[in-house]
Amino acid sequence: MLRDSLPPYQLPKSHDLSVPDNHEVEHILLFIDKKVPEFPDYYKTIKDSDRENRISDFLVNHLQLCKIENNQDYFPYDFRKNPTQESSGKETDIGVFVLTRDRKPSPIIEFEAKRFSENSSNEQYVYGDRGGIERFKRGHHSSHLKVCGMFAYVQNRTIEEWFLKVNGWLTKQFNTNTDNTIDWLENEQLSKYASLSTVEKYWSSHTRKTLKDEISLWHYFINLTT
């Protein structure tokens, strides 16, 4: 159980110099690593739609329930749908907030969600008006963050096929881009990181031209085909 594998958790103090800057984000990612593989079974029991937004509702509910069911009193984070952005009218799909009065309510990590299916605009995982990676690169999402993520709801074919397609779309952007407001680099492809039962976890790093920095993305490809 997750509770057995993690010590009781308390929020680090602002003056605690021994705590790395990404400590809270790493704690959240560890929780997701352990609990997202259980999501497909939960989804099967309550499934009433194949729509991306509805699946994200279920995923947020699943992660919130996991905290309660495991008595996660040391896990002071809240998963929420569609957090607002400080400097953009566009909203990400899922944000994670620290439950404290010591700082303003702003997510410390955010996730875009896309589904892969026969009747979806699958390329928008990468690029387009609603392109997930592109919105992170342009700073429309999470301009205040350096680490974020994406959830891919795989509804047909295999995770490996969609992984190869995503990297193909990234290569296409590198080879054909003529938009001088965004850079697509050859080394921005997804790299395999871990196999988590029903989920494959990938990592990528992307330039943000307008912000003159980079953002790292963790990608969770979730098998919802059965």
GROMACS .gro file of C-alpha atoms in nm:
model
  226
    1MET     CA    1   0.000   0.000   0.000
    2LEU     CA    2   0.111   0.356  -0.069
    3ARG     CA    3   0.077   0.449   0.297
    4ASP     CA    4   0.323   0.176   0.388
    5SER     CA    5   0.576   0.295   0.132
    6LEU     CA    6   0.576   0.666   0.221
    7PRO     CA    7   0.647   0.837   0.554
    8PRO     CA    8   0.387   1.066   0.713
    9TYR     CA    9   0.407   1.386   0.513
   10GLN     CA   10   0.408   1.747   0.623
   11LEU     CA   11   0.435   2.054   0.403
   12PRO     CA   12   0.791   2.190   0.400
   13LYS     CA   13   0.836   2.531   0.558
   14SER     CA   14   0.927   2.821   0.331
   15HIS     CA   15   1.257   2.869   0.520
   16ASP     CA   16   1.356   2.501   0.506
   17LEU     CA   17   1.658   2.514   0.275
   18SER     CA   18   1.706   2.135   0.293
   19VAL     CA   19   1.396   2.074   0.081
   20PRO     CA   20   1.454   2.073  -0.298
   21ASP     CA   21   1.238   2.304  -0.510
   22ASN     CA   22   1.061   2.012  -0.679
   23HIS     CA   23   0.995   1.811  -0.362
   24GLU     CA   24   0.618   1.856  -0.371
   25VAL     CA   25   0.591   1.782  -0.742
   26GLU     CA   26   0.793   1.462  -0.702
   27HIS     CA   27   0.562   1.356  -0.418
   28ILE     CA   28   0.257   1.408  -0.641
   29LEU     CA   29   0.413   1.220  -0.932
   30LEU     CA   30   0.493   0.927  -0.704
   31PHE     CA   31   0.130   0.917  -0.595
   32ILE     CA   32   0.011   0.926  -0.958
   33ASP     CA   33   0.258   0.651  -1.054
   34LYS     CA   34   0.104   0.424  -0.793
   35LYS     CA   35  -0.262   0.510  -0.844
   36VAL     CA   36  -0.314   0.576  -1.216
   37PRO     CA   37  -0.259   0.208  -1.310
   38GLU     CA   38  -0.572   0.128  -1.105
   39PHE     CA   39  -0.782   0.376  -1.303
   40PRO     CA   40  -0.883   0.152  -1.599
   41ASP     CA   41  -1.058  -0.097  -1.369
   42TYR     CA   42  -1.239   0.186  -1.190
   43TYR     CA   43  -1.336   0.345  -1.522
   44LYS     CA   44  -1.491   0.020  -1.646
   45THR     CA   45  -1.726   0.009  -1.346
   46ILE     CA   46  -1.866   0.360  -1.398
   47LYS     CA   47  -1.812   0.427  -1.769
   48ASP     CA   48  -2.100   0.620  -1.929
   49SER     CA   49  -1.911   0.810  -2.197
   50ASP     CA   50  -1.601   0.796  -2.418
   51ARG     CA   51  -1.564   1.175  -2.416
   52GLU     CA   52  -1.230   1.315  -2.308
   53ASN     CA   53  -1.372   1.565  -2.061
   54ARG     CA   54  -1.590   1.302  -1.894
   55ILE     CA   55  -1.298   1.063  -1.859
   56SER     CA   56  -1.098   1.342  -1.693
   57ASP     CA   57  -1.384   1.387  -1.444
   58PHE     CA   58  -1.357   1.018  -1.361
   59LEU     CA   59  -0.977   1.035  -1.331
   60VAL     CA   60  -0.989   1.329  -1.090
   61ASN     CA   61  -1.254   1.150  -0.886
   62HIS     CA   62  -1.041   0.835  -0.881
   63LEU     CA   63  -0.733   1.019  -0.754
   64GLN     CA   64  -0.935   1.203  -0.489
   65LEU     CA   65  -1.090   0.875  -0.373
   66CYS     CA   66  -0.748   0.712  -0.351
   67LYS     CA   67  -0.645   0.976  -0.098
   68ILE     CA   68  -0.951   0.911   0.118
   69GLU     CA   69  -0.951   0.533   0.091
   70ASN     CA   70  -0.587   0.514   0.195
   71ASN     CA   71  -0.633   0.771   0.471
   72GLN     CA   72  -0.382   1.001   0.307
   73ASP     CA   73  -0.368   1.254   0.589
   74TYR     CA   74  -0.005   1.323   0.498
   75PHE     CA   75  -0.097   1.407   0.136
   76PRO     CA   76  -0.217   1.772   0.147
   77TYR     CA   77  -0.287   1.807  -0.225
   78ASP     CA   78  -0.610   1.847  -0.416
   79PHE     CA   79  -0.675   1.733  -0.775
   80ARG     CA   80  -0.912   1.970  -0.961
   81LYS     CA   81  -1.058   2.009  -1.308
   82ASN     CA   82  -0.983   2.309  -1.531
   83PRO     CA   83  -0.768   2.535  -1.312
   84THR     CA   84  -0.755   2.894  -1.434
   85GLN     CA   85  -0.432   3.051  -1.560
   86GLU     CA   86  -0.281   3.371  -1.424
   87SER     CA   87  -0.181   3.507  -1.764
   88SER     CA   88  -0.395   3.314  -2.012
   89GLY     CA   89  -0.764   3.257  -2.077
   90LYS     CA   90  -0.694   2.894  -2.166
   91GLU     CA   91  -0.741   2.628  -1.897
   92THR     CA   92  -0.557   2.303  -1.851
   93ASP     CA   93  -0.762   1.990  -1.787
   94ILE     CA   94  -0.633   1.896  -1.442
   95GLY     CA   95  -0.440   2.088  -1.178
   96VAL     CA   96  -0.299   1.992  -0.841
   97PHE     CA   97  -0.317   2.243  -0.557
   98VAL     CA   98  -0.152   2.257  -0.216
   99LEU     CA   99  -0.412   2.272   0.061
  100THR     CA  100  -0.269   2.557   0.264
  101ARG     CA  101  -0.346   2.920   0.348
  102ASP     CA  102   0.024   3.010   0.331
  103ARG     CA  103   0.018   3.065  -0.046
  104LYS     CA  104  -0.234   3.170  -0.307
  105PRO     CA  105  -0.436   2.890  -0.473
  106SER     CA  106  -0.227   2.822  -0.781
  107PRO     CA  107  -0.155   2.471  -0.911
  108ILE     CA  108   0.197   2.341  -0.858
  109ILE     CA  109   0.163   2.095  -1.146
  110GLU     CA  110  -0.090   2.080  -1.431
  111PHE     CA  111  -0.195   1.816  -1.683
  112GLU     CA  112  -0.348   1.826  -2.029
  113ALA     CA  113  -0.561   1.526  -2.127
  114LYS     CA  114  -0.620   1.391  -2.478
  115ARG     CA  115  -0.781   1.075  -2.607
  116PHE     CA  116  -0.652   0.856  -2.886
  117SER     CA  117  -0.930   0.699  -3.092
  118GLU     CA  118  -1.049   0.650  -3.449
  119ASN     CA  119  -1.273   0.959  -3.439
  120SER     CA  120  -1.047   1.206  -3.255
  121SER     CA  121  -0.813   1.475  -3.385
  122ASN     CA  122  -0.524   1.274  -3.250
  123GLU     CA  123  -0.252   1.509  -3.378
  124GLN     CA  124  -0.375   1.765  -3.124
  125TYR     CA  125  -0.186   1.575  -2.859
  126VAL     CA  126   0.109   1.759  -3.015
  127TYR     CA  127   0.002   2.059  -3.223
  128GLY     CA  128  -0.292   2.267  -3.343
  129ASP     CA  129  -0.533   2.518  -3.190
  130ARG     CA  130  -0.594   2.274  -2.903
  131GLY     CA  131  -0.254   2.108  -2.926
  132GLY     CA  132  -0.149   1.989  -2.582
  133ILE     CA  133   0.228   2.007  -2.618
  134GLU     CA  134   0.201   2.323  -2.827
  135ARG     CA  135   0.003   2.505  -2.559
  136PHE     CA  136   0.272   2.423  -2.303
  137LYS     CA  137   0.542   2.538  -2.546
  138ARG     CA  138   0.366   2.868  -2.614
  139GLY     CA  139   0.314   2.937  -2.244
  140HIS     CA  140  -0.064   2.934  -2.283
  141HIS     CA  141  -0.059   2.664  -2.017
  142SER     CA  142   0.149   2.661  -1.701
  143SER     CA  143   0.374   2.957  -1.778
  144HIS     CA  144   0.461   2.969  -1.406
  145LEU     CA  145   0.570   2.604  -1.396
  146LYS     CA  146   0.875   2.410  -1.516
  147VAL     CA  147   0.733   2.056  -1.477
  148CYS     CA  148   0.387   1.945  -1.595
  149GLY     CA  149   0.228   1.643  -1.759
  150MET     CA  150  -0.023   1.491  -1.998
  151PHE     CA  151  -0.269   1.203  -1.977
  152ALA     CA  152  -0.344   1.008  -2.295
  153TYR     CA  153  -0.663   0.801  -2.290
  154VAL     CA  154  -0.587   0.518  -2.533
  155GLN     CA  155  -0.921   0.392  -2.667
  156ASN     CA  156  -0.801   0.185  -2.962
  157ARG     CA  157  -0.483   0.034  -3.108
  158THR     CA  158  -0.187  -0.009  -2.873
  159ILE     CA  159   0.004   0.232  -2.653
  160GLU     CA  160   0.319   0.158  -2.852
  161GLU     CA  161   0.149   0.259  -3.178
  162TRP     CA  162   0.038   0.592  -3.033
  163PHE     CA  163   0.382   0.653  -2.883
  164LEU     CA  164   0.536   0.614  -3.228
  165LYS     CA  165   0.269   0.837  -3.384
  166VAL     CA  166   0.331   1.115  -3.129
  167ASN     CA  167   0.703   1.111  -3.202
  168GLY     CA  168   0.622   1.112  -3.573
  169TRP     CA  169   0.408   1.424  -3.531
  170LEU     CA  170   0.688   1.591  -3.335
  171THR     CA  171   0.933   1.507  -3.615
  172LYS     CA  172   0.687   1.649  -3.869
  173GLN     CA  173   0.670   1.978  -3.678
  174PHE     CA  174   1.049   1.996  -3.665
  175ASN     CA  175   1.074   1.935  -4.040
  176THR     CA  176   0.789   2.156  -4.163
  177ASN     CA  177   0.738   2.439  -3.913
  178THR     CA  178   0.737   2.789  -4.067
  179ASP     CA  179   0.589   2.974  -3.766
  180ASN     CA  180   0.860   3.198  -3.619
  181THR     CA  181   0.670   3.237  -3.291
  182ILE     CA  182   0.746   2.878  -3.188
  183ASP     CA  183   1.046   2.648  -3.220
  184TRP     CA  184   1.011   2.272  -3.269
  185LEU     CA  185   1.340   2.095  -3.199
  186GLU     CA  186   1.461   1.753  -3.306
  187ASN     CA  187   1.532   1.646  -2.947
  188GLU     CA  188   1.179   1.711  -2.817
  189GLN     CA  189   1.055   1.358  -2.876
  190LEU     CA  190   0.909   1.143  -2.600
  191SER     CA  191   1.146   0.900  -2.425
  192LYS     CA  192   1.033   0.581  -2.255
  193TYR     CA  193   1.061   0.604  -1.877
  194ALA     CA  194   0.862   0.330  -1.702
  195SER     CA  195   0.599   0.060  -1.753
  196LEU     CA  196   0.326   0.081  -1.487
  197SER     CA  197   0.099  -0.216  -1.559
  198THR     CA  198  -0.187  -0.060  -1.761
  199VAL     CA  199   0.009   0.262  -1.814
  200GLU     CA  200   0.326   0.359  -1.998
  201LYS     CA  201   0.512   0.661  -1.865
  202TYR     CA  202   0.720   0.884  -2.095
  203TRP     CA  203   0.922   1.202  -2.055
  204SER     CA  204   0.997   1.495  -2.284
  205SER     CA  205   1.151   1.842  -2.263
  206HIS     CA  206   1.039   2.140  -2.472
  207THR     CA  207   1.157   2.492  -2.540
  208ARG     CA  208   0.929   2.786  -2.465
  209LYS     CA  209   1.046   3.054  -2.706
  210THR     CA  210   0.844   3.342  -2.563
  211LEU     CA  211   0.951   3.261  -2.206
  212LYS     CA  212   1.311   3.178  -2.306
  213ASP     CA  213   1.318   2.861  -2.099
  214GLU     CA  214   1.215   2.495  -2.109
  215ILE     CA  215   0.938   2.283  -1.962
  216SER     CA  216   0.955   1.912  -1.879
  217LEU     CA  217   0.647   1.697  -1.942
  218TRP     CA  218   0.557   1.359  -1.794
  219HIS     CA  219   0.326   1.161  -2.021
  220TYR     CA  220   0.094   0.888  -1.892
  221PHE     CA  221  -0.054   0.673  -2.172
  222ILE     CA  222  -0.347   0.488  -2.009
  223ASN     CA  223  -0.486   0.172  -2.170
  224LEU     CA  224  -0.866   0.205  -2.188
  225THR     CA  225  -0.915  -0.034  -2.481
  226THR     CA  226  -1.072  -0.323  -2.287
   0.00000   0.00000   0.00000
